[in-house]
């Protein structure tokens, strides 16, 4: 069941990251989910490195780091996807 939660969290984080980043990201939904999952993993790693991975109550800092990771991954991955697909980057 963990894979289902990973997909759901990846979808939510990826869609929010796409909404935060200005401009149009020409990436498909499946890639948005993958970027969101990678962003969540990156955020969890950073939370572990700075010692806030497990706190009492809701881990708001960890969730914000996951979102920041998703924003970074989508921001870097979208132009890469466009170059691989031969598309032009929207300004």
PDB file of C-alpha atoms in Angstrom:
ATOM      1  CA  UNK A   1       0.000   0.000   0.000  1.00  0.00           C
ATOM      2  CA  UNK A   2       3.032   2.298   0.353  1.00  0.00           C
ATOM      3  CA  UNK A   3       3.335   2.611  -3.431  1.00  0.00           C
ATOM      4  CA  UNK A   4      -0.234   3.939  -3.600  1.00  0.00           C
ATOM      5  CA  UNK A   5       0.543   6.633  -1.022  1.00  0.00           C
ATOM      6  CA  UNK A   6       3.731   7.500  -2.906  1.00  0.00           C
ATOM      7  CA  UNK A   7       1.714   8.019  -6.100  1.00  0.00           C
ATOM      8  CA  UNK A   8      -0.924  10.123  -4.336  1.00  0.00           C
ATOM      9  CA  UNK A   9       1.656  12.281  -2.533  1.00  0.00           C
ATOM     10  CA  UNK A  10       3.683  12.584  -5.753  1.00  0.00           C
ATOM     11  CA  UNK A  11       0.617  13.738  -7.653  1.00  0.00           C
ATOM     12  CA  UNK A  12      -0.324  16.326  -5.040  1.00  0.00           C
ATOM     13  CA  UNK A  13       3.226  17.665  -4.651  1.00  0.00           C
ATOM     14  CA  UNK A  14       3.837  17.694  -8.406  1.00  0.00           C
ATOM     15  CA  UNK A  15       0.623  19.588  -9.156  1.00  0.00           C
ATOM     16  CA  UNK A  16       1.285  22.136  -6.389  1.00  0.00           C
ATOM     17  CA  UNK A  17       4.872  22.564  -7.612  1.00  0.00           C
ATOM     18  CA  UNK A  18       3.625  23.174 -11.166  1.00  0.00           C
ATOM     19  CA  UNK A  19       1.206  25.790  -9.822  1.00  0.00           C
ATOM     20  CA  UNK A  20       3.982  27.567  -7.895  1.00  0.00           C
ATOM     21  CA  UNK A  21       6.447  27.738 -10.787  1.00  0.00           C
ATOM     22  CA  UNK A  22       5.673  30.634 -13.157  1.00  0.00           C
ATOM     23  CA  UNK A  23       5.057  29.834 -16.791  1.00  0.00           C
ATOM     24  CA  UNK A  24       3.865  26.672 -18.453  1.00  0.00           C
ATOM     25  CA  UNK A  25       5.482  23.336 -17.765  1.00  0.00           C
ATOM     26  CA  UNK A  26       4.942  21.125 -20.790  1.00  0.00           C
ATOM     27  CA  UNK A  27       5.250  17.826 -18.946  1.00  0.00           C
ATOM     28  CA  UNK A  28       2.685  15.024 -18.889  1.00  0.00           C
ATOM     29  CA  UNK A  29       0.784  14.031 -15.756  1.00  0.00           C
ATOM     30  CA  UNK A  30       2.757  10.822 -15.270  1.00  0.00           C
ATOM     31  CA  UNK A  31       6.004  12.794 -15.238  1.00  0.00           C
ATOM     32  CA  UNK A  32       4.467  15.275 -12.788  1.00  0.00           C
ATOM     33  CA  UNK A  33       3.794  12.346 -10.438  1.00  0.00           C
ATOM     34  CA  UNK A  34       7.347  11.032 -10.806  1.00  0.00           C
ATOM     35  CA  UNK A  35       8.815  14.499 -10.198  1.00  0.00           C
ATOM     36  CA  UNK A  36       6.568  14.864  -7.137  1.00  0.00           C
ATOM     37  CA  UNK A  37       7.738  11.518  -5.754  1.00  0.00           C
ATOM     38  CA  UNK A  38      11.377  12.473  -6.361  1.00  0.00           C
ATOM     39  CA  UNK A  39      10.756  15.835  -4.679  1.00  0.00           C
ATOM     40  CA  UNK A  40       9.252  14.077  -1.659  1.00  0.00           C
ATOM     41  CA  UNK A  41      12.283  11.811  -1.413  1.00  0.00           C
ATOM     42  CA  UNK A  42      14.614  14.793  -1.704  1.00  0.00           C
ATOM     43  CA  UNK A  43      12.676  16.679   0.980  1.00  0.00           C
ATOM     44  CA  UNK A  44      12.759  13.668   3.302  1.00  0.00           C
ATOM     45  CA  UNK A  45      16.520  13.350   2.812  1.00  0.00           C
ATOM     46  CA  UNK A  46      17.095  17.033   3.598  1.00  0.00           C
ATOM     47  CA  UNK A  47      14.818  16.764   6.655  1.00  0.00           C
ATOM     48  CA  UNK A  48      16.888  13.835   7.883  1.00  0.00           C
ATOM     49  CA  UNK A  49      20.141  15.701   7.293  1.00  0.00           C
ATOM     50  CA  UNK A  50      19.041  18.725   9.318  1.00  0.00           C
ATOM     51  CA  UNK A  51      17.400  16.612  12.031  1.00  0.00           C
ATOM     52  CA  UNK A  52      13.700  17.452  11.569  1.00  0.00           C
ATOM     53  CA  UNK A  53      12.528  14.224   9.955  1.00  0.00           C
ATOM     54  CA  UNK A  54      10.498  13.135  12.989  1.00  0.00           C
ATOM     55  CA  UNK A  55       8.956  15.678  15.300  1.00  0.00           C
ATOM     56  CA  UNK A  56       5.957  15.608  17.607  1.00  0.00           C
ATOM     57  CA  UNK A  57       2.658  16.148  15.808  1.00  0.00           C
ATOM     58  CA  UNK A  58       2.513  17.041  12.144  1.00  0.00           C
ATOM     59  CA  UNK A  59       5.910  17.369  10.497  1.00  0.00           C
ATOM     60  CA  UNK A  60       5.289  20.746   8.839  1.00  0.00           C
ATOM     61  CA  UNK A  61       8.953  21.439   8.198  1.00  0.00           C
ATOM     62  CA  UNK A  62       9.385  18.068   6.495  1.00  0.00           C
ATOM     63  CA  UNK A  63       6.297  18.683   4.348  1.00  0.00           C
ATOM     64  CA  UNK A  64       7.568  22.123   3.318  1.00  0.00           C
ATOM     65  CA  UNK A  65      10.927  20.588   2.430  1.00  0.00           C
ATOM     66  CA  UNK A  66       9.139  17.956   0.333  1.00  0.00           C
ATOM     67  CA  UNK A  67       7.270  20.696  -1.512  1.00  0.00           C
ATOM     68  CA  UNK A  68      10.486  22.661  -2.027  1.00  0.00           C
ATOM     69  CA  UNK A  69      12.129  19.507  -3.386  1.00  0.00           C
ATOM     70  CA  UNK A  70       9.237  18.991  -5.791  1.00  0.00           C
ATOM     71  CA  UNK A  71       9.471  22.604  -6.966  1.00  0.00           C
ATOM     72  CA  UNK A  72      13.201  22.187  -7.644  1.00  0.00           C
ATOM     73  CA  UNK A  73      12.740  18.871  -9.453  1.00  0.00           C
ATOM     74  CA  UNK A  74       9.866  20.189 -11.611  1.00  0.00           C
ATOM     75  CA  UNK A  75      11.760  23.413 -12.362  1.00  0.00           C
ATOM     76  CA  UNK A  76      14.830  21.466 -13.484  1.00  0.00           C
ATOM     77  CA  UNK A  77      13.012  18.563 -15.120  1.00  0.00           C
ATOM     78  CA  UNK A  78      10.520  20.496 -17.221  1.00  0.00           C
ATOM     79  CA  UNK A  79      13.091  22.175 -19.524  1.00  0.00           C
ATOM     80  CA  UNK A  80      15.018  18.901 -19.687  1.00  0.00           C
ATOM     81  CA  UNK A  81      11.856  17.091 -20.783  1.00  0.00           C
ATOM     82  CA  UNK A  82      11.183  19.789 -23.394  1.00  0.00           C
ATOM     83  CA  UNK A  83      14.698  19.454 -24.801  1.00  0.00           C
ATOM     84  CA  UNK A  84      14.434  15.674 -24.958  1.00  0.00           C
ATOM     85  CA  UNK A  85      11.054  15.885 -26.666  1.00  0.00           C
ATOM     86  CA  UNK A  86      12.333  18.544 -29.065  1.00  0.00           C
ATOM     87  CA  UNK A  87       9.903  21.180 -27.847  1.00  0.00           C
ATOM     88  CA  UNK A  88      10.614  24.806 -27.220  1.00  0.00           C
ATOM     89  CA  UNK A  89      10.738  26.203 -23.738  1.00  0.00           C
ATOM     90  CA  UNK A  90       7.954  28.677 -23.049  1.00  0.00           C
ATOM     91  CA  UNK A  91       9.146  31.984 -21.652  1.00  0.00           C
TER      92      UNK A  91
END
